[in-house]
mmCIF file of C-alpha atoms in Angstrom:
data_model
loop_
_atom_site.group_PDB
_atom_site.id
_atom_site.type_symbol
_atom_site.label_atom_id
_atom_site.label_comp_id
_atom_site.label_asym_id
_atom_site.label_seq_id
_atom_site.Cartn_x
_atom_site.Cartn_y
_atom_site.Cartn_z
ATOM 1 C CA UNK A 1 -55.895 -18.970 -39.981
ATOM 2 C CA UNK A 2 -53.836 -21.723 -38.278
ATOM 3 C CA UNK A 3 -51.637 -24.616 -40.749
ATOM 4 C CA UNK A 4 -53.751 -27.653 -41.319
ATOM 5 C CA UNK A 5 -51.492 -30.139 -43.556
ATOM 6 C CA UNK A 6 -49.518 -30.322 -46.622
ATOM 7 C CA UNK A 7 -51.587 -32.346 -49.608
ATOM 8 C CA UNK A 8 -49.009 -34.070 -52.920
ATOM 9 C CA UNK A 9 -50.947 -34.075 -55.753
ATOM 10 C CA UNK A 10 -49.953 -34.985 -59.115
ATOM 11 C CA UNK A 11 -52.030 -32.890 -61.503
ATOM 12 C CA UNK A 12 -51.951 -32.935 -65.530
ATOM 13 C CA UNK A 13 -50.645 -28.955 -66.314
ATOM 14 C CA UNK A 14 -53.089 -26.531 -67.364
ATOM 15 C CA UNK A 15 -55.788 -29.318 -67.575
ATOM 16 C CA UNK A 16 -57.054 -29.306 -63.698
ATOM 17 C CA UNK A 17 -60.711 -30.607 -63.742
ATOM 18 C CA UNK A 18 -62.471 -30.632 -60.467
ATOM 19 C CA UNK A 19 -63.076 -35.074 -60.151
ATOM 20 C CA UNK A 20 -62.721 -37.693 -57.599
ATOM 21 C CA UNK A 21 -58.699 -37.606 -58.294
ATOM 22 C CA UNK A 22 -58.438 -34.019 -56.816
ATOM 23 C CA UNK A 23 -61.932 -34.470 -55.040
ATOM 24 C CA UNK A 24 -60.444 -36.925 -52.352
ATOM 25 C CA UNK A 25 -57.326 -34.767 -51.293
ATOM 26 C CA UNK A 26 -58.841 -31.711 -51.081
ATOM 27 C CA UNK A 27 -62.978 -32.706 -49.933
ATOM 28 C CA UNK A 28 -61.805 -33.281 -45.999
ATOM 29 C CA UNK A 29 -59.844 -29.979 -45.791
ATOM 30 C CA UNK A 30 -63.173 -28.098 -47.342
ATOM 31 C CA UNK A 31 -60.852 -26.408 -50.190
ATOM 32 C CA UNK A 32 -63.433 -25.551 -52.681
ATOM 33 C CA UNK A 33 -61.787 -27.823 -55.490
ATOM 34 C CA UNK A 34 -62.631 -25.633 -58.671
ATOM 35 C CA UNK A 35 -61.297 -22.845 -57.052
ATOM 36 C CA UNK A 36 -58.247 -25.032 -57.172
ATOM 37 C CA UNK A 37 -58.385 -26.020 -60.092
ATOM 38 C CA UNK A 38 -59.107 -22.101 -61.973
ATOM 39 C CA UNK A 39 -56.233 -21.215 -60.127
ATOM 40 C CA UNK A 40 -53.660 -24.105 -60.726
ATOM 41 C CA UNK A 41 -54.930 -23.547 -64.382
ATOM 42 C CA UNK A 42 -53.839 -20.162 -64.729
ATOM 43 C CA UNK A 43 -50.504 -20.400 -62.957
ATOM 44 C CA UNK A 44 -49.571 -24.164 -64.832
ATOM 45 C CA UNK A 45 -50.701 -22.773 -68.382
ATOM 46 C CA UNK A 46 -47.051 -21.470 -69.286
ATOM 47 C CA UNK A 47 -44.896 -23.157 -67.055
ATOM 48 C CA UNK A 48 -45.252 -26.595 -69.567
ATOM 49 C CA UNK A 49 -47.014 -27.940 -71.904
ATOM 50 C CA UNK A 50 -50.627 -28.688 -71.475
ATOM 51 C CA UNK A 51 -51.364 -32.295 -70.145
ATOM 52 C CA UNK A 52 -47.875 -32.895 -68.899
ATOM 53 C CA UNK A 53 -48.036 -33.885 -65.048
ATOM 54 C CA UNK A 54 -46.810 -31.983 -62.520
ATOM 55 C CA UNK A 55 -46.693 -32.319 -58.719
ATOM 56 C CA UNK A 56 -48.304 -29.958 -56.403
ATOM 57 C CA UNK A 57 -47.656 -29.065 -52.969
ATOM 58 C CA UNK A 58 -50.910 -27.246 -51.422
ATOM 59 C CA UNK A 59 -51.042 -26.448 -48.231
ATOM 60 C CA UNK A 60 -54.494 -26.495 -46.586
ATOM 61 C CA UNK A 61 -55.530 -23.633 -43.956
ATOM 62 C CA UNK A 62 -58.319 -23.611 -41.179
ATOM 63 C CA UNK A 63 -60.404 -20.936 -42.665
ATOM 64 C CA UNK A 64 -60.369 -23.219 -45.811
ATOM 65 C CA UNK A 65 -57.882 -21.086 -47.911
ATOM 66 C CA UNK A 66 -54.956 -22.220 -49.747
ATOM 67 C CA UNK A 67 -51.418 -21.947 -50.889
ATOM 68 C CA UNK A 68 -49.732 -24.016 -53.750
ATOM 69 C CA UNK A 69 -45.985 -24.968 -55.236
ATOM 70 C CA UNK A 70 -46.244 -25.902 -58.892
ATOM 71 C CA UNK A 71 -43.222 -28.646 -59.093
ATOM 72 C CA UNK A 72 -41.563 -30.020 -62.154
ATOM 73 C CA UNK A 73 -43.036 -33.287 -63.687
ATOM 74 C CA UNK A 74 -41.718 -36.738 -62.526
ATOM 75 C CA UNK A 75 -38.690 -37.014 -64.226
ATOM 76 C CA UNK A 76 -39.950 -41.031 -65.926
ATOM 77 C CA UNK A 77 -42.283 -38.813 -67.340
ATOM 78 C CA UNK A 78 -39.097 -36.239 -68.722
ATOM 79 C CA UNK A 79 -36.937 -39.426 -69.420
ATOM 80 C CA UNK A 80 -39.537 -41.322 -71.767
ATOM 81 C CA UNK A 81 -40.507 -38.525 -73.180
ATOM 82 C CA UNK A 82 -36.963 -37.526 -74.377
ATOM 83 C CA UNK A 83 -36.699 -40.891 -75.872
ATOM 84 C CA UNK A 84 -39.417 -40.814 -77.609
ATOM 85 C CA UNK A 85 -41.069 -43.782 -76.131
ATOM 86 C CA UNK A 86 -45.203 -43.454 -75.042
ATOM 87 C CA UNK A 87 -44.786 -46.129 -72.205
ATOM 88 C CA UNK A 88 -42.012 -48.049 -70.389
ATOM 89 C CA UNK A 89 -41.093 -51.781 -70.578
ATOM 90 C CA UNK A 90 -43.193 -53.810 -68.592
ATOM 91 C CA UNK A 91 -39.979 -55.726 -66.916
ATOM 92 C CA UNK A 92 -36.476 -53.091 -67.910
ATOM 93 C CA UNK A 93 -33.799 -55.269 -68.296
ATOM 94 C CA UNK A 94 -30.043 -54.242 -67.507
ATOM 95 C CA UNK A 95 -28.503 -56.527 -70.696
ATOM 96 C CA UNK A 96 -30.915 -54.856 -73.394
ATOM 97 C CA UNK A 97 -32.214 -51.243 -73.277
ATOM 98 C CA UNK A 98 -35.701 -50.209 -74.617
ATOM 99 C CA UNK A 99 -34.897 -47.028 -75.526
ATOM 100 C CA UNK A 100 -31.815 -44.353 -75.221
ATOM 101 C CA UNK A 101 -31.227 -40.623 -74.991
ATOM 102 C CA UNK A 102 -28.689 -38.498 -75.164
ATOM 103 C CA UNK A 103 -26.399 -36.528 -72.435
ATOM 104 C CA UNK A 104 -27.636 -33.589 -73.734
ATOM 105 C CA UNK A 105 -31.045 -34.476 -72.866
ATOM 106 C CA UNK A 106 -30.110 -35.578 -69.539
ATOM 107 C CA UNK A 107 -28.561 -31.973 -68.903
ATOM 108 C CA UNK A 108 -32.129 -30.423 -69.719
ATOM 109 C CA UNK A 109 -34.053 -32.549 -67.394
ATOM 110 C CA UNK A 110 -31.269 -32.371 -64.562
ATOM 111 C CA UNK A 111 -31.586 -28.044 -64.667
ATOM 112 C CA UNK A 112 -35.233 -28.362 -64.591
ATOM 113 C CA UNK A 113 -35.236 -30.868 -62.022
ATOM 114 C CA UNK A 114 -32.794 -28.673 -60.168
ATOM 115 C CA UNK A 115 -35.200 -25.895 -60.067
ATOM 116 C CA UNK A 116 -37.679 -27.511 -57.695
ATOM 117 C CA UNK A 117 -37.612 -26.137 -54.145
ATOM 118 C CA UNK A 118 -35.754 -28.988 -52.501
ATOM 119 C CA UNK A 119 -32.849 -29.215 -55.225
ATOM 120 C CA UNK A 120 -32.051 -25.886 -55.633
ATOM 121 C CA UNK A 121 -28.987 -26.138 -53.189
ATOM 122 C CA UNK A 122 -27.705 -29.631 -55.077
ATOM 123 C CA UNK A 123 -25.065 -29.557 -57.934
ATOM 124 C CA UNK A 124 -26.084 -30.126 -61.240
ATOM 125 C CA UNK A 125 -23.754 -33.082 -61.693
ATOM 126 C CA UNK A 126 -25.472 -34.948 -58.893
ATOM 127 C CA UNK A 127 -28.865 -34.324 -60.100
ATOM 128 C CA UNK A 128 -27.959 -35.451 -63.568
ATOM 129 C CA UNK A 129 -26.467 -38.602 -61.780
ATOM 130 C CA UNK A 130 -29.879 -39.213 -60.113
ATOM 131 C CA UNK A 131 -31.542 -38.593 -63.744
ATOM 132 C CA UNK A 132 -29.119 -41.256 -65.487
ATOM 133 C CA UNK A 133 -29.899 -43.929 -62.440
ATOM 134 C CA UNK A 134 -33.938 -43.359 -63.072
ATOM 135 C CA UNK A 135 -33.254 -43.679 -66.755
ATOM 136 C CA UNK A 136 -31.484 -47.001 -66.168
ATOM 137 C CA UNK A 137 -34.052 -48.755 -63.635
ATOM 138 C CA UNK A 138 -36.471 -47.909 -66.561
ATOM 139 C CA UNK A 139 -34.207 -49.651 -69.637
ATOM 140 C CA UNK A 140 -32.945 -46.583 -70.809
ATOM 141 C CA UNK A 141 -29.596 -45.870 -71.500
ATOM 142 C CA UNK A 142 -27.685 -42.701 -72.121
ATOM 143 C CA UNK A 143 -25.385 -42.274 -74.889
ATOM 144 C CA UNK A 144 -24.166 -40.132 -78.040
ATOM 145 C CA UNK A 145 -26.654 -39.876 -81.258
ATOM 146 C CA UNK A 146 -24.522 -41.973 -83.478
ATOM 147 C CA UNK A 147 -24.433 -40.941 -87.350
ATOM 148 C CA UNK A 148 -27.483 -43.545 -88.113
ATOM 149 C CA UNK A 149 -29.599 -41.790 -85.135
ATOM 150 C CA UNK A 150 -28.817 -37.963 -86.564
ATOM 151 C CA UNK A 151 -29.456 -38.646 -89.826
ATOM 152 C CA UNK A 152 -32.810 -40.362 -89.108
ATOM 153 C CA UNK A 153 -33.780 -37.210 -86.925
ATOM 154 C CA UNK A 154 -32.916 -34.669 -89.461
ATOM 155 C CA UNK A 155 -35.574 -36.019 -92.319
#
């Protein structure tokens, strides 16, 4: 059982379907892809909610077994979704945002970004840094709920 390669997918949680998607990365390494995908199933159904991508580190054997990391989702998806917006601006600009969030919010994503296996070692502070640069290359920008915005959340 010698290392073949590492393989990145990006796979919807709990929602694996064996396709041409998953059928391309994993086909040349002989990894029997529903296999894959009953197993990613089962070990994505609780980490998040179902549909929500993740990324997935699998790394392929030559005896055509497997091993996989379960990541946290790509934190555009974490950032839109915490502002309540379906889809990004087509062209963000840096004079009008499209859409805002709160510190709070970025605190959340930044410890479950932290989490994943290559962050674990970084301060929060810097990943929350990182989180608030991502937000504004999309048009989002971070600031307090004012009055208006909590009272318009609360009904």
């Amino acid at each position: 059982m010698s290392f073949l390669r590492h393989v990145k997918l990006r796979v919807p949680s709990g929602a694996a379907r064996p396709g041409p998607a998953i059928g391309q990365a994993l086909g040349p390494l002989g990894i029997n892809m529903a296999e894959f995908c009953k197993q990613f199933n089962e070990a994505s159904e609780n980490l998040y909610e179902k549909g929500t991508p993740v990324g997935v580190k699998l790394s392929a054997f030559s005896d055509r077994t497997f091993k996989f990391d379960v990541r946290s989702p790509p934190t555009s998806y974490l950032i839109l979704k915490a502002a309540g917006m379906e889809k990004g601006p087509a062209q963000p600009s840096p004079e009008r945002a499209s859409g805002y969030i709160t510190p709070e919010a970025v605190y959340e994503i930044a410890k479950m970004k932290q989490k994943d296996e290559m962050r674990w070692h970084l301060p929060l502070e810097g990943v929350a840094r990182s989180v608030v640069g991502t937000a504004r290359s999309m048009g989002v920008r971070v600031r307090e709920a004012q009055d208006g915005d909590a009272e318009e959340k609360q009904e």
